[in-house]
mmCIF file with all atom_site columns, C-alpha atoms in Angstrom:
data_model
loop_
_atom_site.group_PDB
_atom_site.id
_atom_site.type_symbol
_atom_site.label_atom_id
_atom_site.label_alt_id
_atom_site.label_comp_id
_atom_site.label_asym_id
_atom_site.label_entity_id
_atom_site.label_seq_id
_atom_site.pdbx_PDB_ins_code
_atom_site.Cartn_x
_atom_site.Cartn_y
_atom_site.Cartn_z
_atom_site.occupancy
_atom_site.B_iso_or_equiv
_atom_site.pdbx_formal_charge
_atom_site.auth_seq_id
_atom_site.auth_comp_id
_atom_site.auth_asym_id
_atom_site.auth_atom_id
_atom_site.pdbx_PDB_model_num
ATOM 1   C CA . UNK Z 1 1   ? -31.932 63.747 7.594   1.00 55.00 ? 1   UNK Z CA 1
ATOM 2   C CA . UNK Z 1 2   ? -33.727 65.338 10.538  1.00 64.00 ? 2   UNK Z CA 1
ATOM 3   C CA . UNK Z 1 3   ? -34.091 68.694 8.794   1.00 86.00 ? 3   UNK Z CA 1
ATOM 4   C CA . UNK Z 1 4   ? -36.151 67.175 5.939   1.00 91.00 ? 4   UNK Z CA 1
ATOM 5   C CA . UNK Z 1 5   ? -39.868 66.596 6.490   1.00 94.00 ? 5   UNK Z CA 1
ATOM 6   C CA . UNK Z 1 6   ? -41.709 63.827 4.678   1.00 95.00 ? 6   UNK Z CA 1
ATOM 7   C CA . UNK Z 1 7   ? -45.472 63.783 4.161   1.00 96.00 ? 7   UNK Z CA 1
ATOM 8   C CA . UNK Z 1 8   ? -46.994 60.426 3.126   1.00 96.00 ? 8   UNK Z CA 1
ATOM 9   C CA . UNK Z 1 9   ? -50.274 60.115 1.225   1.00 96.00 ? 9   UNK Z CA 1
ATOM 10  C CA . UNK Z 1 10  ? -51.404 56.478 0.714   1.00 93.00 ? 10  UNK Z CA 1
ATOM 11  C CA . UNK Z 1 11  ? -53.568 55.643 -2.316  1.00 90.00 ? 11  UNK Z CA 1
ATOM 12  C CA . UNK Z 1 12  ? -55.158 52.402 -3.518  1.00 86.00 ? 12  UNK Z CA 1
ATOM 13  C CA . UNK Z 1 13  ? -54.958 51.455 -7.192  1.00 78.00 ? 13  UNK Z CA 1
ATOM 14  C CA . UNK Z 1 14  ? -57.833 49.274 -8.421  1.00 79.00 ? 14  UNK Z CA 1
ATOM 15  C CA . UNK Z 1 15  ? -56.095 48.789 -11.768 1.00 77.00 ? 15  UNK Z CA 1
ATOM 16  C CA . UNK Z 1 16  ? -53.128 46.792 -10.507 1.00 71.00 ? 16  UNK Z CA 1
ATOM 17  C CA . UNK Z 1 17  ? -54.464 46.109 -6.995  1.00 72.00 ? 17  UNK Z CA 1
ATOM 18  C CA . UNK Z 1 18  ? -51.556 47.819 -5.268  1.00 77.00 ? 18  UNK Z CA 1
ATOM 19  C CA . UNK Z 1 19  ? -51.127 50.411 -2.598  1.00 87.00 ? 19  UNK Z CA 1
ATOM 20  C CA . UNK Z 1 20  ? -49.308 53.485 -3.810  1.00 92.00 ? 20  UNK Z CA 1
ATOM 21  C CA . UNK Z 1 21  ? -47.667 56.136 -1.681  1.00 95.00 ? 21  UNK Z CA 1
ATOM 22  C CA . UNK Z 1 22  ? -47.149 59.724 -2.733  1.00 96.00 ? 22  UNK Z CA 1
ATOM 23  C CA . UNK Z 1 23  ? -44.349 61.371 -0.738  1.00 96.00 ? 23  UNK Z CA 1
ATOM 24  C CA . UNK Z 1 24  ? -43.691 65.096 -0.426  1.00 96.00 ? 24  UNK Z CA 1
ATOM 25  C CA . UNK Z 1 25  ? -40.339 66.254 0.928   1.00 96.00 ? 25  UNK Z CA 1
ATOM 26  C CA . UNK Z 1 26  ? -39.918 69.670 2.542   1.00 95.00 ? 26  UNK Z CA 1
ATOM 27  C CA . UNK Z 1 27  ? -37.171 71.624 4.211   1.00 92.00 ? 27  UNK Z CA 1
ATOM 28  C CA . UNK Z 1 28  ? -38.713 74.257 6.432   1.00 90.00 ? 28  UNK Z CA 1
ATOM 29  C CA . UNK Z 1 29  ? -41.620 75.746 4.505   1.00 91.00 ? 29  UNK Z CA 1
ATOM 30  C CA . UNK Z 1 30  ? -40.180 74.910 1.067   1.00 92.00 ? 30  UNK Z CA 1
ATOM 31  C CA . UNK Z 1 31  ? -41.146 71.831 -0.914  1.00 94.00 ? 31  UNK Z CA 1
ATOM 32  C CA . UNK Z 1 32  ? -37.928 70.230 -2.176  1.00 94.00 ? 32  UNK Z CA 1
ATOM 33  C CA . UNK Z 1 33  ? -39.329 67.231 -4.034  1.00 95.00 ? 33  UNK Z CA 1
ATOM 34  C CA . UNK Z 1 34  ? -41.698 64.320 -4.297  1.00 95.00 ? 34  UNK Z CA 1
ATOM 35  C CA . UNK Z 1 35  ? -41.760 60.592 -4.972  1.00 95.00 ? 35  UNK Z CA 1
ATOM 36  C CA . UNK Z 1 36  ? -44.292 57.939 -5.959  1.00 94.00 ? 36  UNK Z CA 1
ATOM 37  C CA . UNK Z 1 37  ? -43.941 54.339 -4.752  1.00 94.00 ? 37  UNK Z CA 1
ATOM 38  C CA . UNK Z 1 38  ? -46.095 51.282 -5.551  1.00 90.00 ? 38  UNK Z CA 1
ATOM 39  C CA . UNK Z 1 39  ? -46.195 48.199 -3.333  1.00 90.00 ? 39  UNK Z CA 1
ATOM 40  C CA . UNK Z 1 40  ? -46.922 44.663 -4.456  1.00 85.00 ? 40  UNK Z CA 1
ATOM 41  C CA . UNK Z 1 41  ? -47.171 41.170 -2.997  1.00 81.00 ? 41  UNK Z CA 1
ATOM 42  C CA . UNK Z 1 42  ? -44.028 39.242 -3.972  1.00 78.00 ? 42  UNK Z CA 1
ATOM 43  C CA . UNK Z 1 43  ? -45.747 35.852 -4.188  1.00 72.00 ? 43  UNK Z CA 1
ATOM 44  C CA . UNK Z 1 44  ? -49.125 34.373 -3.453  1.00 62.00 ? 44  UNK Z CA 1
ATOM 45  C CA . UNK Z 1 45  ? -47.567 32.503 -0.543  1.00 58.00 ? 45  UNK Z CA 1
ATOM 46  C CA . UNK Z 1 46  ? -48.821 33.386 2.940   1.00 57.00 ? 46  UNK Z CA 1
ATOM 47  C CA . UNK Z 1 47  ? -46.378 33.138 5.856   1.00 58.00 ? 47  UNK Z CA 1
ATOM 48  C CA . UNK Z 1 48  ? -47.738 31.880 9.165   1.00 62.00 ? 48  UNK Z CA 1
ATOM 49  C CA . UNK Z 1 49  ? -45.986 32.829 12.393  1.00 62.00 ? 49  UNK Z CA 1
ATOM 50  C CA . UNK Z 1 50  ? -46.763 31.432 15.814  1.00 68.00 ? 50  UNK Z CA 1
ATOM 51  C CA . UNK Z 1 51  ? -46.326 33.572 18.894  1.00 65.00 ? 51  UNK Z CA 1
ATOM 52  C CA . UNK Z 1 52  ? -47.660 33.693 22.430  1.00 70.00 ? 52  UNK Z CA 1
ATOM 53  C CA . UNK Z 1 53  ? -50.637 35.727 21.210  1.00 67.00 ? 53  UNK Z CA 1
ATOM 54  C CA . UNK Z 1 54  ? -51.605 33.153 18.567  1.00 68.00 ? 54  UNK Z CA 1
ATOM 55  C CA . UNK Z 1 55  ? -50.874 32.669 14.891  1.00 65.00 ? 55  UNK Z CA 1
ATOM 56  C CA . UNK Z 1 56  ? -50.407 35.621 12.577  1.00 61.00 ? 56  UNK Z CA 1
ATOM 57  C CA . UNK Z 1 57  ? -50.216 35.713 8.815   1.00 63.00 ? 57  UNK Z CA 1
ATOM 58  C CA . UNK Z 1 58  ? -48.263 37.952 6.485   1.00 67.00 ? 58  UNK Z CA 1
ATOM 59  C CA . UNK Z 1 59  ? -47.523 38.225 2.793   1.00 76.00 ? 59  UNK Z CA 1
ATOM 60  C CA . UNK Z 1 60  ? -44.044 39.293 1.700   1.00 81.00 ? 60  UNK Z CA 1
ATOM 61  C CA . UNK Z 1 61  ? -44.206 42.605 -0.139  1.00 86.00 ? 61  UNK Z CA 1
ATOM 62  C CA . UNK Z 1 62  ? -41.886 44.672 -2.270  1.00 89.00 ? 62  UNK Z CA 1
ATOM 63  C CA . UNK Z 1 63  ? -41.872 48.329 -3.247  1.00 92.00 ? 63  UNK Z CA 1
ATOM 64  C CA . UNK Z 1 64  ? -41.114 49.920 -6.612  1.00 91.00 ? 64  UNK Z CA 1
ATOM 65  C CA . UNK Z 1 65  ? -40.062 53.567 -6.661  1.00 93.00 ? 65  UNK Z CA 1
ATOM 66  C CA . UNK Z 1 66  ? -41.910 54.832 -9.726  1.00 91.00 ? 66  UNK Z CA 1
ATOM 67  C CA . UNK Z 1 67  ? -40.812 58.452 -9.454  1.00 93.00 ? 67  UNK Z CA 1
ATOM 68  C CA . UNK Z 1 68  ? -38.220 60.289 -7.375  1.00 94.00 ? 68  UNK Z CA 1
ATOM 69  C CA . UNK Z 1 69  ? -37.770 63.978 -8.082  1.00 93.00 ? 69  UNK Z CA 1
ATOM 70  C CA . UNK Z 1 70  ? -35.882 65.797 -5.314  1.00 93.00 ? 70  UNK Z CA 1
ATOM 71  C CA . UNK Z 1 71  ? -33.497 68.765 -5.322  1.00 90.00 ? 71  UNK Z CA 1
ATOM 72  C CA . UNK Z 1 72  ? -30.059 67.288 -6.029  1.00 86.00 ? 72  UNK Z CA 1
ATOM 73  C CA . UNK Z 1 73  ? -28.281 68.196 -2.785  1.00 89.00 ? 73  UNK Z CA 1
ATOM 74  C CA . UNK Z 1 74  ? -31.142 66.738 -0.707  1.00 92.00 ? 74  UNK Z CA 1
ATOM 75  C CA . UNK Z 1 75  ? -31.655 63.607 -2.810  1.00 91.00 ? 75  UNK Z CA 1
ATOM 76  C CA . UNK Z 1 76  ? -29.554 61.247 -0.729  1.00 91.00 ? 76  UNK Z CA 1
ATOM 77  C CA . UNK Z 1 77  ? -31.094 62.265 2.619   1.00 92.00 ? 77  UNK Z CA 1
ATOM 78  C CA . UNK Z 1 78  ? -34.606 62.108 1.142   1.00 94.00 ? 78  UNK Z CA 1
ATOM 79  C CA . UNK Z 1 79  ? -33.963 58.645 -0.311  1.00 93.00 ? 79  UNK Z CA 1
ATOM 80  C CA . UNK Z 1 80  ? -32.695 57.398 3.081   1.00 93.00 ? 80  UNK Z CA 1
ATOM 81  C CA . UNK Z 1 81  ? -35.858 58.686 4.740   1.00 94.00 ? 81  UNK Z CA 1
ATOM 82  C CA . UNK Z 1 82  ? -38.019 57.049 2.057   1.00 95.00 ? 82  UNK Z CA 1
ATOM 83  C CA . UNK Z 1 83  ? -36.227 53.684 2.318   1.00 94.00 ? 83  UNK Z CA 1
ATOM 84  C CA . UNK Z 1 84  ? -36.451 53.761 6.122   1.00 94.00 ? 84  UNK Z CA 1
ATOM 85  C CA . UNK Z 1 85  ? -40.226 54.279 5.903   1.00 95.00 ? 85  UNK Z CA 1
ATOM 86  C CA . UNK Z 1 86  ? -40.582 51.378 3.447   1.00 95.00 ? 86  UNK Z CA 1
ATOM 87  C CA . UNK Z 1 87  ? -38.550 49.120 5.744   1.00 93.00 ? 87  UNK Z CA 1
ATOM 88  C CA . UNK Z 1 88  ? -40.709 50.069 8.750   1.00 93.00 ? 88  UNK Z CA 1
ATOM 89  C CA . UNK Z 1 89  ? -43.931 49.167 6.909   1.00 92.00 ? 89  UNK Z CA 1
ATOM 90  C CA . UNK Z 1 90  ? -42.493 45.744 6.020   1.00 89.00 ? 90  UNK Z CA 1
ATOM 91  C CA . UNK Z 1 91  ? -41.218 45.980 2.457   1.00 91.00 ? 91  UNK Z CA 1
ATOM 92  C CA . UNK Z 1 92  ? -38.808 43.085 1.993   1.00 87.00 ? 92  UNK Z CA 1
ATOM 93  C CA . UNK Z 1 93  ? -37.317 44.515 -1.211  1.00 89.00 ? 93  UNK Z CA 1
ATOM 94  C CA . UNK Z 1 94  ? -37.159 47.973 -2.794  1.00 91.00 ? 94  UNK Z CA 1
ATOM 95  C CA . UNK Z 1 95  ? -36.636 48.403 -6.539  1.00 89.00 ? 95  UNK Z CA 1
ATOM 96  C CA . UNK Z 1 96  ? -36.264 51.460 -8.744  1.00 87.00 ? 96  UNK Z CA 1
ATOM 97  C CA . UNK Z 1 97  ? -38.684 51.513 -11.668 1.00 78.00 ? 97  UNK Z CA 1
ATOM 98  C CA . UNK Z 1 98  ? -37.114 54.570 -13.325 1.00 64.00 ? 98  UNK Z CA 1
ATOM 99  C CA . UNK Z 1 99  ? -33.820 56.028 -14.443 1.00 54.00 ? 99  UNK Z CA 1
ATOM 100 C CA . UNK Z 1 100 ? -32.448 58.253 -11.706 1.00 52.00 ? 100 UNK Z CA 1
ATOM 101 C CA . UNK Z 1 101 ? -31.297 61.584 -13.116 1.00 47.00 ? 101 UNK Z CA 1
ATOM 102 C CA . UNK Z 1 102 ? -29.920 62.790 -9.805  1.00 47.00 ? 102 UNK Z CA 1
ATOM 103 C CA . UNK Z 1 103 ? -26.652 62.068 -8.081  1.00 42.00 ? 103 UNK Z CA 1
ATOM 104 C CA . UNK Z 1 104 ? -26.213 58.414 -7.224  1.00 39.00 ? 104 UNK Z CA 1
ATOM 105 C CA . UNK Z 1 105 ? -27.920 57.539 -3.928  1.00 41.00 ? 105 UNK Z CA 1
ATOM 106 C CA . UNK Z 1 106 ? -27.426 53.761 -4.012  1.00 44.00 ? 106 UNK Z CA 1
ATOM 107 C CA . UNK Z 1 107 ? -29.787 50.930 -3.162  1.00 42.00 ? 107 UNK Z CA 1
#
């Protein structure tokens, strides 16, 4: 996974009021694939958390992988890197919004 680079380009969609991410995967100087992911609020419910610094709010979010097109032998490592990024930015759930034509990489 360390030998694959991932470039993230965030975009905002006015149409469906979501944040979309365009990912580019590279190995060395060669582009090996790309992906497109949309993020959405799961509910209109706001979560309030109390801590020593005060009260913070958050909305649970999920991600939908709209497109994932990566060279077959690097698909699994690229998907792991993508899912790790989505977890770090707070996506509670990740769904696939497409038929995967690559080797199975699991959810």
